[in-house]
Short mmCIF file of C-alpha atoms in Angstrom, two decimals:
data_model
loop_
_atom_site.label_atom_id
_atom_site.label_comp_id
_atom_site.label_asym_id
_atom_site.label_seq_id
_atom_site.Cartn_x
_atom_site.Cartn_y
_atom_site.Cartn_z
CA MET M 1 73.03 87.91 61.97
CA THR M 2 71.34 90.96 63.49
CA ALA M 3 73.73 93.71 64.56
CA SER M 4 73.60 94.70 68.19
CA PRO M 5 72.08 98.13 68.97
CA GLY M 6 74.55 100.91 68.53
CA ALA M 7 77.08 98.73 66.69
CA SER M 8 78.38 100.06 63.42
CA ALA M 9 77.88 97.94 60.30
CA PRO M 10 80.96 96.23 58.86
CA PRO M 11 82.54 97.93 55.81
CA SER M 12 81.18 96.77 52.42
CA HIS M 13 83.43 95.64 49.54
CA ALA M 14 80.67 95.68 46.88
CA PRO M 15 81.40 97.54 43.57
CA CYS M 16 80.28 101.19 43.52
CA ASP M 17 79.96 103.76 40.72
CA SER M 18 82.80 106.25 40.98
CA GLY M 19 83.39 108.12 37.75
CA GLY M 20 82.39 105.14 35.59
CA ARG M 21 84.98 102.84 37.21
CA SER M 22 84.39 99.88 39.47
CA ALA M 23 86.04 99.70 42.86
CA ILE M 24 88.74 97.06 43.22
CA ILE M 25 87.55 94.12 45.32
CA PRO M 26 90.51 92.82 47.38
CA ALA M 27 91.02 89.09 47.40
CA ALA M 28 90.40 87.37 50.70
CA PRO M 29 93.74 86.57 52.35
CA ARG M 30 94.65 82.87 52.56
CA GLU M 31 94.65 81.58 56.13
CA ILE M 32 98.14 80.63 57.28
CA SER M 33 98.48 77.89 59.88
CA SER M 34 101.02 78.71 62.54
CA THR M 35 101.91 75.04 62.82
CA ALA M 36 102.22 74.15 59.12
CA ILE M 37 103.91 77.27 57.71
CA THR M 38 106.98 76.61 55.55
CA HIS M 39 110.11 78.72 55.16
CA ARG M 40 109.06 79.58 51.60
CA GLU M 41 105.65 80.79 52.78
CA MET M 42 107.30 82.80 55.54
CA ALA M 43 109.57 84.49 52.99
CA ALA M 44 106.52 85.41 50.91
CA VAL M 45 104.80 86.88 53.96
CA ARG M 46 107.91 88.97 54.70
CA VAL M 47 107.87 90.38 51.15
CA ARG M 48 104.30 91.58 51.59
CA ALA M 49 104.67 92.81 55.17
CA PRO M 50 108.19 92.80 56.63
CA LEU M 51 108.31 91.55 60.21
CA PRO M 52 110.91 92.44 62.83
CA SER M 53 113.41 89.70 63.51
CA PHE M 54 114.11 88.82 67.14
CA ASP M 55 116.59 86.13 68.02
CA SER M 56 114.54 85.34 71.14
CA PHE M 57 111.73 84.12 68.86
CA ARG M 58 113.96 81.49 67.23
CA ASP M 59 114.26 77.91 68.37
CA GLY M 60 116.99 76.25 66.26
CA GLU M 61 115.81 76.35 62.66
CA ASP M 62 112.07 76.67 63.54
CA GLU M 63 110.37 80.06 63.48
CA ARG M 64 107.40 80.88 65.69
CA VAL M 65 104.35 82.92 64.69
CA THR M 66 102.08 84.52 67.29
CA ARG M 67 98.66 82.93 67.22
CA VAL M 68 95.78 85.32 66.62
CA SER M 69 92.99 85.01 69.18
CA MET M 70 89.49 86.46 69.36
CA PRO M 71 89.11 89.72 71.29
CA PRO M 72 87.70 89.34 74.82
CA LEU M 73 83.94 89.62 75.16
CA ALA M 74 82.78 92.86 76.75
CA ARG M 75 81.29 92.16 80.16
CA PRO M 76 78.78 94.74 81.35
CA GLN M 77 79.66 96.26 84.72
CA ALA M 78 76.98 97.36 87.16
CA GLU M 79 77.02 101.04 88.07
CA ARG M 80 78.44 101.95 91.47
CA THR M 81 78.13 105.27 93.25
CA VAL M 82 81.06 106.09 95.52
CA LEU M 83 82.48 108.91 97.60
CA ILE M 84 86.25 109.31 97.18
CA ARG M 85 88.17 111.15 99.91
CA LEU M 86 90.21 114.00 98.43
CA ASP M 87 92.24 115.23 101.44
CA GLY M 88 93.73 114.26 104.79
CA VAL M 89 95.36 110.98 105.81
CA ASP M 90 92.50 109.00 104.23
CA ALA M 91 92.88 110.61 100.79
CA GLY M 92 91.97 108.06 98.14
CA SER M 93 89.72 105.96 100.38
CA LEU M 94 86.30 104.98 99.02
CA VAL M 95 82.82 104.61 100.47
CA THR M 96 80.26 102.85 98.28
CA LEU M 97 76.77 104.27 98.71
CA ALA M 98 74.09 101.71 99.49
CA ALA M 99 70.65 101.92 97.90
CA GLU M 100 69.32 103.77 100.95
CA GLY M 101 72.23 106.25 100.99
CA CYS M 102 74.26 107.03 104.11
CA THR M 103 74.70 109.37 107.05
CA VAL M 104 77.86 111.41 107.65
CA GLY M 105 79.38 112.56 110.93
CA ARG M 106 81.83 111.94 113.79
CA HIS M 107 79.61 109.50 115.69
CA VAL M 108 80.43 105.79 115.27
CA SER M 109 76.87 104.99 114.16
CA ASN M 110 77.27 106.93 110.89
CA SER M 111 77.76 104.96 107.67
CA LEU M 112 80.49 107.44 106.73
CA ARG M 113 82.38 108.33 109.89
CA VAL M 114 84.54 111.46 109.54
CA SER M 115 86.65 112.11 112.63
CA GLU M 116 87.77 115.68 111.90
CA GLY M 117 86.96 118.19 114.64
CA GLY M 118 85.07 120.51 112.25
CA VAL M 119 82.54 117.77 111.46
CA SER M 120 79.43 117.48 113.64
CA ARG M 121 78.44 114.21 115.32
CA PHE M 122 75.53 113.89 112.86
CA HIS M 123 76.49 116.21 110.05
CA ALA M 124 74.66 115.30 106.83
CA ARG M 125 72.58 112.66 105.08
CA ILE M 126 72.80 111.35 101.50
CA THR M 127 69.50 109.88 100.28
CA TRP M 128 68.41 107.95 97.18
CA LEU M 129 65.16 109.34 95.73
CA GLY M 130 64.55 106.83 92.94
CA ASN M 131 66.32 108.70 90.16
CA GLY M 132 69.38 110.05 91.95
CA TYR M 133 71.00 111.03 95.25
CA THR M 134 70.51 114.20 97.27
CA ILE M 135 72.64 115.71 100.02
CA GLU M 136 70.96 117.18 103.10
CA ASP M 137 72.66 119.08 105.92
CA LEU M 138 71.48 118.01 109.40
CA GLY M 139 71.97 121.36 111.10
CA SER M 140 75.75 121.00 111.34
CA ALA M 141 77.82 123.72 113.01
CA ASN M 142 80.21 124.24 110.09
CA GLY M 143 77.96 123.45 107.17
CA THR M 144 77.80 121.15 104.17
CA TRP M 145 79.30 122.53 100.98
CA LEU M 146 78.66 121.55 97.37
CA LYS M 147 80.97 122.93 94.67
CA GLY M 148 82.06 125.69 97.06
CA GLN M 149 78.53 126.76 98.05
CA ARG M 150 76.93 126.06 101.42
CA VAL M 151 73.73 124.03 100.98
CA THR M 152 70.91 122.69 103.13
CA ARG M 153 69.63 120.31 100.44
CA ALA M 154 70.75 119.69 96.85
CA VAL M 155 70.74 117.09 94.06
CA LEU M 156 74.10 115.42 93.40
CA SER M 157 75.66 114.90 89.97
CA ASP M 158 78.62 112.80 88.86
CA GLY M 159 81.86 114.62 89.66
CA ASP M 160 80.44 116.93 92.35
CA VAL M 161 82.81 117.85 95.19
CA LEU M 162 81.29 117.73 98.68
CA GLN M 163 82.84 119.24 101.77
CA PHE M 164 81.78 118.57 105.35
CA GLY M 165 82.95 121.32 107.70
CA SER M 166 86.15 123.15 106.86
CA HIS M 167 88.34 120.27 105.62
CA ALA M 168 86.74 116.91 104.81
CA SER M 169 86.29 116.82 101.02
CA TYR M 170 84.84 114.01 98.87
CA ARG M 171 84.12 113.54 95.18
CA PHE M 172 80.72 112.06 94.31
CA THR M 173 81.47 109.62 91.49
CA ILE M 174 79.44 107.19 89.39
CA THR M 175 81.66 104.34 88.19
CA ASP M 176 81.59 100.57 87.65
CA GLY M 177 82.72 97.62 89.72
CA LEU M 178 85.99 97.17 87.84
CA HIS M 179 87.09 100.78 88.31
CA GLU M 180 85.93 100.80 91.93
CA GLY M 181 88.02 97.72 92.67
CA MET M 182 91.08 99.28 91.05
CA LEU M 183 90.71 102.45 93.13
CA ARG M 184 90.42 100.40 96.32
CA LYS M 185 93.55 98.41 95.50
CA LEU M 186 95.51 101.59 94.79
CA HIS M 187 94.50 103.07 98.13
CA GLU M 188 95.25 99.87 100.05
CA SER M 189 98.68 99.52 98.44
CA SER M 190 99.59 103.01 99.66
CA THR M 191 98.39 102.55 103.26
CA ARG M 192 98.58 98.82 104.08
CA ASP M 193 101.42 96.44 104.86
CA PRO M 194 101.23 93.75 102.15
CA LEU M 195 102.14 90.84 104.47
CA THR M 196 99.68 91.48 107.31
CA GLY M 197 97.02 93.86 106.00
CA ALA M 198 97.69 96.17 108.96
CA TYR M 199 98.46 99.83 108.26
CA ASN M 200 102.04 100.58 107.23
CA ARG M 201 104.34 102.83 109.24
CA ARG M 202 103.97 105.87 106.98
CA HIS M 203 100.19 105.84 107.33
CA PHE M 204 100.43 105.22 111.07
CA ASP M 205 102.68 108.27 111.53
CA GLU M 206 100.11 110.41 109.71
CA ARG M 207 97.28 109.04 111.83
CA LEU M 208 99.29 109.61 115.02
CA ARG M 209 99.61 113.32 114.18
CA GLU M 210 95.88 113.51 113.51
CA GLU M 211 94.85 111.61 116.65
CA LEU M 212 97.23 113.60 118.84
CA ALA M 213 95.81 116.89 117.53
CA TYR M 214 92.28 115.60 118.19
CA ALA M 215 93.15 114.55 121.76
CA LEU M 216 94.83 117.86 122.59
CA ARG M 217 91.98 119.85 121.06
CA HIS M 218 89.30 117.94 122.98
CA ARG M 219 91.38 117.47 126.15
CA SER M 220 90.97 113.71 125.90
CA ASP M 221 93.41 110.87 126.39
CA LEU M 222 95.28 108.84 123.80
CA GLY M 223 96.73 105.43 124.56
CA VAL M 224 99.41 103.56 122.65
CA VAL M 225 100.61 99.95 122.80
CA MET M 226 103.81 98.65 121.25
CA LEU M 227 104.13 94.86 120.77
CA ASP M 228 107.10 92.75 119.74
CA ILE M 229 107.24 89.03 118.92
CA ASP M 230 109.48 87.17 121.38
CA HIS M 231 112.50 85.23 120.04
CA PHE M 232 111.48 85.96 116.45
CA LYS M 233 115.04 85.62 115.12
CA GLN M 234 115.08 82.06 116.39
CA VAL M 235 111.98 81.26 114.31
CA ASN M 236 113.67 82.57 111.17
CA ASP M 237 116.95 80.80 111.91
CA THR M 238 115.48 77.38 112.71
CA ARG M 239 112.36 77.23 110.52
CA GLY M 240 113.12 79.67 107.69
CA HIS M 241 111.75 83.03 106.61
CA PRO M 242 108.45 81.67 105.19
CA ALA M 243 107.68 80.33 108.67
CA GLY M 244 108.63 83.73 110.10
CA ASP M 245 106.18 85.41 107.73
CA ALA M 246 103.45 83.00 108.85
CA VAL M 247 104.13 83.93 112.50
CA ILE M 248 103.96 87.67 111.73
CA ARG M 249 100.64 87.22 109.89
CA HIS M 250 99.26 85.14 112.75
CA VAL M 251 100.14 87.71 115.42
CA ALA M 252 98.63 90.49 113.27
CA GLN M 253 95.36 88.56 112.86
CA VAL M 254 95.09 87.77 116.58
CA THR M 255 95.84 91.39 117.53
CA ALA M 256 93.34 92.85 115.08
CA SER M 257 90.61 90.54 116.41
CA GLN M 258 90.97 92.09 119.90
CA LEU M 259 90.63 95.75 118.83
CA ARG M 260 87.75 98.16 118.29
CA SER M 261 86.92 99.36 114.78
CA GLU M 262 88.18 102.86 115.66
CA ASP M 263 91.56 101.66 116.97
CA ILE M 264 94.50 102.15 114.62
CA PHE M 265 96.68 99.06 114.19
CA ALA M 266 99.94 99.09 112.21
CA ARG M 267 103.02 97.03 111.54
CA TYR M 268 105.74 99.34 112.76
CA GLY M 269 108.74 97.41 111.50
CA GLY M 270 109.91 93.80 111.23
CA GLU M 271 108.18 91.87 114.02
CA GLU M 272 106.96 94.99 115.86
CA PHE M 273 103.38 96.31 115.95
CA VAL M 274 101.74 99.43 117.37
CA VAL M 275 98.16 100.31 118.34
CA LEU M 276 96.59 103.75 118.89
CA LEU M 277 93.65 103.83 121.32
CA ARG M 278 91.53 106.97 121.26
CA GLY M 279 90.17 108.05 124.65
CA ILE M 280 92.08 105.32 126.56
CA ASP M 281 94.39 105.93 129.54
CA VAL M 282 97.43 103.80 130.37
CA ARG M 283 95.46 101.32 132.50
CA GLY M 284 93.04 100.76 129.66
CA ALA M 285 95.92 100.39 127.22
CA VAL M 286 97.49 97.75 129.49
CA ARG M 287 94.19 95.82 129.54
CA VAL M 288 94.02 95.84 125.74
CA ALA M 289 97.65 94.73 125.44
CA GLU M 290 97.20 91.99 128.05
CA ARG M 291 94.18 90.64 126.17
CA VAL M 292 96.25 90.48 122.99
CA ARG M 293 99.19 88.85 124.79
CA ALA M 294 97.00 86.14 126.36
CA ASN M 295 95.34 85.26 123.04
CA VAL M 296 98.65 85.08 121.19
CA GLU M 297 100.04 82.73 123.87
CA VAL M 298 97.18 80.22 123.63
CA LEU M 299 96.71 80.36 119.84
CA SER M 300 99.82 78.94 118.19
CA ALA M 301 100.76 79.91 114.65
CA ARG M 302 100.58 77.23 111.97
CA PHE M 303 103.02 76.70 109.11
CA ASP M 304 103.32 73.77 106.72
CA GLY M 305 101.12 71.62 108.97
CA THR M 306 103.17 72.38 112.10
CA LEU M 307 102.14 74.44 115.13
CA ILE M 308 104.60 77.14 116.20
CA PRO M 309 104.21 78.47 119.78
CA VAL M 310 104.38 82.28 119.88
CA THR M 311 104.43 84.92 122.62
CA VAL M 312 104.65 88.70 122.55
CA SER M 313 105.90 91.39 124.90
CA GLY M 314 104.43 94.87 125.08
CA GLY M 315 104.70 98.37 126.49
CA ALA M 316 101.74 100.70 127.08
CA ALA M 317 101.64 104.49 127.53
CA ALA M 318 99.15 107.38 127.34
CA LEU M 319 99.12 111.16 127.15
CA SER M 320 97.92 111.32 130.76
CA ASP M 321 101.16 109.64 131.93
CA GLY M 322 102.73 113.07 132.24
CA GLY M 323 105.80 114.33 130.52
CA GLU M 324 106.03 115.70 126.99
CA ARG M 325 102.73 115.55 125.09
CA SER M 326 104.02 114.80 121.61
CA GLY M 327 103.76 111.80 119.32
CA SER M 328 107.45 110.95 119.52
CA ALA M 329 107.44 111.20 123.34
CA LEU M 330 104.34 108.99 123.57
CA LEU M 331 105.90 106.32 121.37
CA GLY M 332 109.19 106.66 123.24
CA ARG M 333 107.54 105.88 126.59
CA ALA M 334 105.74 102.84 125.15
CA ASP M 335 108.95 101.61 123.52
CA GLU M 336 110.93 102.01 126.74
CA ARG M 337 108.33 99.93 128.59
CA LEU M 338 108.37 97.30 125.83
CA TYR M 339 112.09 96.77 126.37
CA ALA M 340 111.51 96.65 130.13
CA ALA M 341 109.10 93.76 129.46
CA LYS M 342 111.81 92.04 127.39
CA ARG M 343 114.39 92.45 130.15
CA ALA M 344 111.94 91.11 132.75
CA GLY M 345 111.61 87.78 130.93
CA ARG M 346 109.30 88.43 127.92
CA ASN M 347 105.67 87.37 127.42
CA ARG M 348 104.42 90.24 129.58
CA ILE M 349 103.07 93.80 129.36
CA VAL M 350 104.60 96.78 131.16
CA GLY M 351 102.57 99.96 131.74
CA ALA M 352 104.92 101.82 134.04
CA LEU M 353 108.63 101.65 134.79
CA PRO M 354 109.76 100.58 138.27
CA GLY M 355 109.91 103.59 140.60
CA ALA M 356 107.88 105.84 138.24
CA GLY M 357 105.03 107.90 139.64
#
């Protein structure tokens, strides 16, 4: 059999001349069947190579021997080139570079959208040139930086650290599909709710701080919607917790389908969800929430072949409402209006309290 390229040859046991003496040729070990081994044979094996004794391996008077299997075949993995975020609330997130490369900037049309204020709308371009990628600055205000040096155009190498503007840092990494998948799972497990796939509360709180700072810096609005599943305890009590989980997943899927890609959707706790809406005032937030509410009402959840009718109540608020312009105050106003919707009969959205404004 021909050895594969780069593989080392197996060790030889042929006699060799070493000071006039022949090397000792070890006898081939006799194959021991794990099903036919006797107690006497096992005792002989223990004399040659003592084995640890574990009571958990015993089944009455029979002794078990671990079967030896062939090592797994190595499966070649295709190379992947990725950018890994090193800072901010998206630290650990990955972007896989397509064959044509990608554009970087704040505008939604960029392949890699970076929302930080120090990043230009069209900041930089990464291009494949046949034998590697290059980075090119597109006349950005705060520059593109490679390994701490500002560049207009440069060739990228595995492990290079790129920075767009003053904060957004990425590592340019060449890896394989297996490692890329592992990195994605690690990032998702730290930011996503495992039941619904929506963001978890910790990540939402970080994004709220970031979005609030952006809105205040650019003098723009920021809307928020809080949603709660009506009579959820009754679902758990009468149908069981697995049915309750199915209802929560259903509401999350319906809600996510009604949002823009830039909206931030999270499970805030139990049967409660929250949505951040960049550049949206309270009337716009009410429209979004009403669209979600109407779709949840007409699309029943399904569990174990049975349809479960579901409704949600919601409260909407925005920075332009007036009052304190902080994240906690914004959420507080939305939460207060959510409970007003509950008191008014549920399955409704409230955007302002009676007598306000």
